[in-house]
């Protein structure tokens, strides 16, 4: 399984809800085993720069690629890109139980 985590910062903190709204349709893309879009709670004592988190789980590299190629993914990217400042992404393998 692959875990896919993307972290966003907003250019304008007043746009955080717009970013979440723009990313929320990602959860309906069928290639993800699990996909969540959430506002960062900002309770870490050392750093609270991240505004929005996308967390996904995919069964394979092919499923992750299909997710990224989906029309909803493309539409979300176009909608959110002008609102975000930074975007950090990480993918890592999780061994089978």
PDB file of C-alpha atoms in Angstrom:
ATOM      1  CA  UNK A   1       0.000   0.000   0.000  1.00  0.00           C
ATOM      2  CA  UNK A   2       1.100   3.572  -0.645  1.00  0.00           C
ATOM      3  CA  UNK A   3       0.350   6.475   1.653  1.00  0.00           C
ATOM      4  CA  UNK A   4       0.091   9.830  -0.112  1.00  0.00           C
ATOM      5  CA  UNK A   5       0.239  12.977   2.027  1.00  0.00           C
ATOM      6  CA  UNK A   6       0.035  16.516   0.667  1.00  0.00           C
ATOM      7  CA  UNK A   7       0.346  19.620   2.832  1.00  0.00           C
ATOM      8  CA  UNK A   8      -0.755  23.093   1.751  1.00  0.00           C
ATOM      9  CA  UNK A   9      -0.281  26.621   2.984  1.00  0.00           C
ATOM     10  CA  UNK A  10      -2.702  29.326   1.897  1.00  0.00           C
ATOM     11  CA  UNK A  11      -1.523  32.603   0.371  1.00  0.00           C
ATOM     12  CA  UNK A  12      -4.374  34.299   2.257  1.00  0.00           C
ATOM     13  CA  UNK A  13      -5.571  32.615   5.462  1.00  0.00           C
ATOM     14  CA  UNK A  14      -9.098  33.739   4.548  1.00  0.00           C
ATOM     15  CA  UNK A  15      -8.992  31.270   1.633  1.00  0.00           C
ATOM     16  CA  UNK A  16      -8.427  28.109   3.685  1.00  0.00           C
ATOM     17  CA  UNK A  17     -12.102  27.067   3.402  1.00  0.00           C
ATOM     18  CA  UNK A  18     -11.935  27.646  -0.375  1.00  0.00           C
ATOM     19  CA  UNK A  19      -8.892  25.395  -0.573  1.00  0.00           C
ATOM     20  CA  UNK A  20     -10.679  22.691   1.415  1.00  0.00           C
ATOM     21  CA  UNK A  21     -13.754  23.037  -0.817  1.00  0.00           C
ATOM     22  CA  UNK A  22     -11.550  22.819  -3.902  1.00  0.00           C
ATOM     23  CA  UNK A  23      -9.809  19.672  -2.667  1.00  0.00           C
ATOM     24  CA  UNK A  24     -12.843  17.891  -1.179  1.00  0.00           C
ATOM     25  CA  UNK A  25     -13.985  16.367  -4.518  1.00  0.00           C
ATOM     26  CA  UNK A  26     -10.749  14.329  -4.473  1.00  0.00           C
ATOM     27  CA  UNK A  27     -12.418  12.025  -1.931  1.00  0.00           C
ATOM     28  CA  UNK A  28     -14.876  10.889  -4.604  1.00  0.00           C
ATOM     29  CA  UNK A  29     -12.194   9.629  -6.995  1.00  0.00           C
ATOM     30  CA  UNK A  30     -12.595   5.842  -7.004  1.00  0.00           C
ATOM     31  CA  UNK A  31      -8.892   4.872  -7.156  1.00  0.00           C
ATOM     32  CA  UNK A  32      -8.131   5.705  -3.521  1.00  0.00           C
ATOM     33  CA  UNK A  33      -8.702   3.147  -0.795  1.00  0.00           C
ATOM     34  CA  UNK A  34      -9.097   6.104   1.566  1.00  0.00           C
ATOM     35  CA  UNK A  35      -8.824   9.852   1.023  1.00  0.00           C
ATOM     36  CA  UNK A  36      -9.313  12.673   3.510  1.00  0.00           C
ATOM     37  CA  UNK A  37      -9.088  16.454   3.206  1.00  0.00           C
ATOM     38  CA  UNK A  38      -8.856  18.385   6.473  1.00  0.00           C
ATOM     39  CA  UNK A  39      -7.875  21.673   8.044  1.00  0.00           C
ATOM     40  CA  UNK A  40      -4.717  21.402  10.142  1.00  0.00           C
ATOM     41  CA  UNK A  41      -5.616  21.701  13.836  1.00  0.00           C
ATOM     42  CA  UNK A  42      -2.411  23.691  14.441  1.00  0.00           C
ATOM     43  CA  UNK A  43      -1.777  22.308  17.899  1.00  0.00           C
ATOM     44  CA  UNK A  44       1.886  21.342  17.451  1.00  0.00           C
ATOM     45  CA  UNK A  45       4.193  23.178  19.834  1.00  0.00           C
ATOM     46  CA  UNK A  46       6.982  23.538  17.249  1.00  0.00           C
ATOM     47  CA  UNK A  47       5.308  24.345  13.933  1.00  0.00           C
ATOM     48  CA  UNK A  48       1.884  25.241  12.661  1.00  0.00           C
ATOM     49  CA  UNK A  49       2.590  26.564   9.187  1.00  0.00           C
ATOM     50  CA  UNK A  50       0.501  23.979   7.324  1.00  0.00           C
ATOM     51  CA  UNK A  51      -3.136  24.964   6.709  1.00  0.00           C
ATOM     52  CA  UNK A  52      -4.648  21.971   4.853  1.00  0.00           C
ATOM     53  CA  UNK A  53      -3.800  18.264   4.771  1.00  0.00           C
ATOM     54  CA  UNK A  54      -4.694  15.678   2.130  1.00  0.00           C
ATOM     55  CA  UNK A  55      -4.192  12.067   3.253  1.00  0.00           C
ATOM     56  CA  UNK A  56      -4.663   9.153   0.890  1.00  0.00           C
ATOM     57  CA  UNK A  57      -4.104   5.408   0.774  1.00  0.00           C
ATOM     58  CA  UNK A  58      -3.648   3.536  -2.502  1.00  0.00           C
ATOM     59  CA  UNK A  59      -3.277  -0.165  -3.203  1.00  0.00           C
ATOM     60  CA  UNK A  60      -0.615   0.320  -5.885  1.00  0.00           C
ATOM     61  CA  UNK A  61       1.442   2.760  -7.906  1.00  0.00           C
ATOM     62  CA  UNK A  62      -1.053   2.237 -10.757  1.00  0.00           C
ATOM     63  CA  UNK A  63      -3.979   3.305  -8.535  1.00  0.00           C
ATOM     64  CA  UNK A  64      -2.096   6.415  -7.405  1.00  0.00           C
ATOM     65  CA  UNK A  65      -1.273   7.290 -11.027  1.00  0.00           C
ATOM     66  CA  UNK A  66      -4.910   6.771 -12.064  1.00  0.00           C
ATOM     67  CA  UNK A  67      -6.009   9.045  -9.209  1.00  0.00           C
ATOM     68  CA  UNK A  68      -3.648  11.798 -10.383  1.00  0.00           C
ATOM     69  CA  UNK A  69      -4.842  11.393 -13.981  1.00  0.00           C
ATOM     70  CA  UNK A  70      -8.546  11.667 -13.045  1.00  0.00           C
ATOM     71  CA  UNK A  71     -10.517  14.694 -14.283  1.00  0.00           C
ATOM     72  CA  UNK A  72     -11.548  15.657 -10.730  1.00  0.00           C
ATOM     73  CA  UNK A  73      -7.896  15.740  -9.686  1.00  0.00           C
ATOM     74  CA  UNK A  74      -7.074  18.023 -12.607  1.00  0.00           C
ATOM     75  CA  UNK A  75     -10.027  20.315 -11.815  1.00  0.00           C
ATOM     76  CA  UNK A  76      -9.082  20.493  -8.116  1.00  0.00           C
ATOM     77  CA  UNK A  77      -5.505  21.371  -8.982  1.00  0.00           C
ATOM     78  CA  UNK A  78      -6.629  24.229 -11.230  1.00  0.00           C
ATOM     79  CA  UNK A  79      -9.039  25.529  -8.604  1.00  0.00           C
ATOM     80  CA  UNK A  80      -6.604  25.398  -5.666  1.00  0.00           C
ATOM     81  CA  UNK A  81      -3.295  26.348  -7.275  1.00  0.00           C
ATOM     82  CA  UNK A  82      -3.979  30.116  -7.341  1.00  0.00           C
ATOM     83  CA  UNK A  83      -5.020  30.035  -3.644  1.00  0.00           C
ATOM     84  CA  UNK A  84      -2.100  28.115  -2.203  1.00  0.00           C
ATOM     85  CA  UNK A  85       1.371  29.287  -1.352  1.00  0.00           C
ATOM     86  CA  UNK A  86       3.352  26.127  -0.690  1.00  0.00           C
ATOM     87  CA  UNK A  87       2.583  22.494  -1.434  1.00  0.00           C
ATOM     88  CA  UNK A  88       4.552  19.618   0.041  1.00  0.00           C
ATOM     89  CA  UNK A  89       3.908  16.022  -1.020  1.00  0.00           C
ATOM     90  CA  UNK A  90       5.204  12.714   0.284  1.00  0.00           C
ATOM     91  CA  UNK A  91       4.469   9.158  -0.794  1.00  0.00           C
ATOM     92  CA  UNK A  92       5.723   6.118   1.064  1.00  0.00           C
ATOM     93  CA  UNK A  93       5.218   2.375   0.988  1.00  0.00           C
ATOM     94  CA  UNK A  94       3.512   0.595   3.840  1.00  0.00           C
ATOM     95  CA  UNK A  95       4.354  -3.086   4.186  1.00  0.00           C
ATOM     96  CA  UNK A  96       1.478  -5.555   4.041  1.00  0.00           C
ATOM     97  CA  UNK A  97       0.407  -6.905   7.435  1.00  0.00           C
TER      98      UNK A  97
END
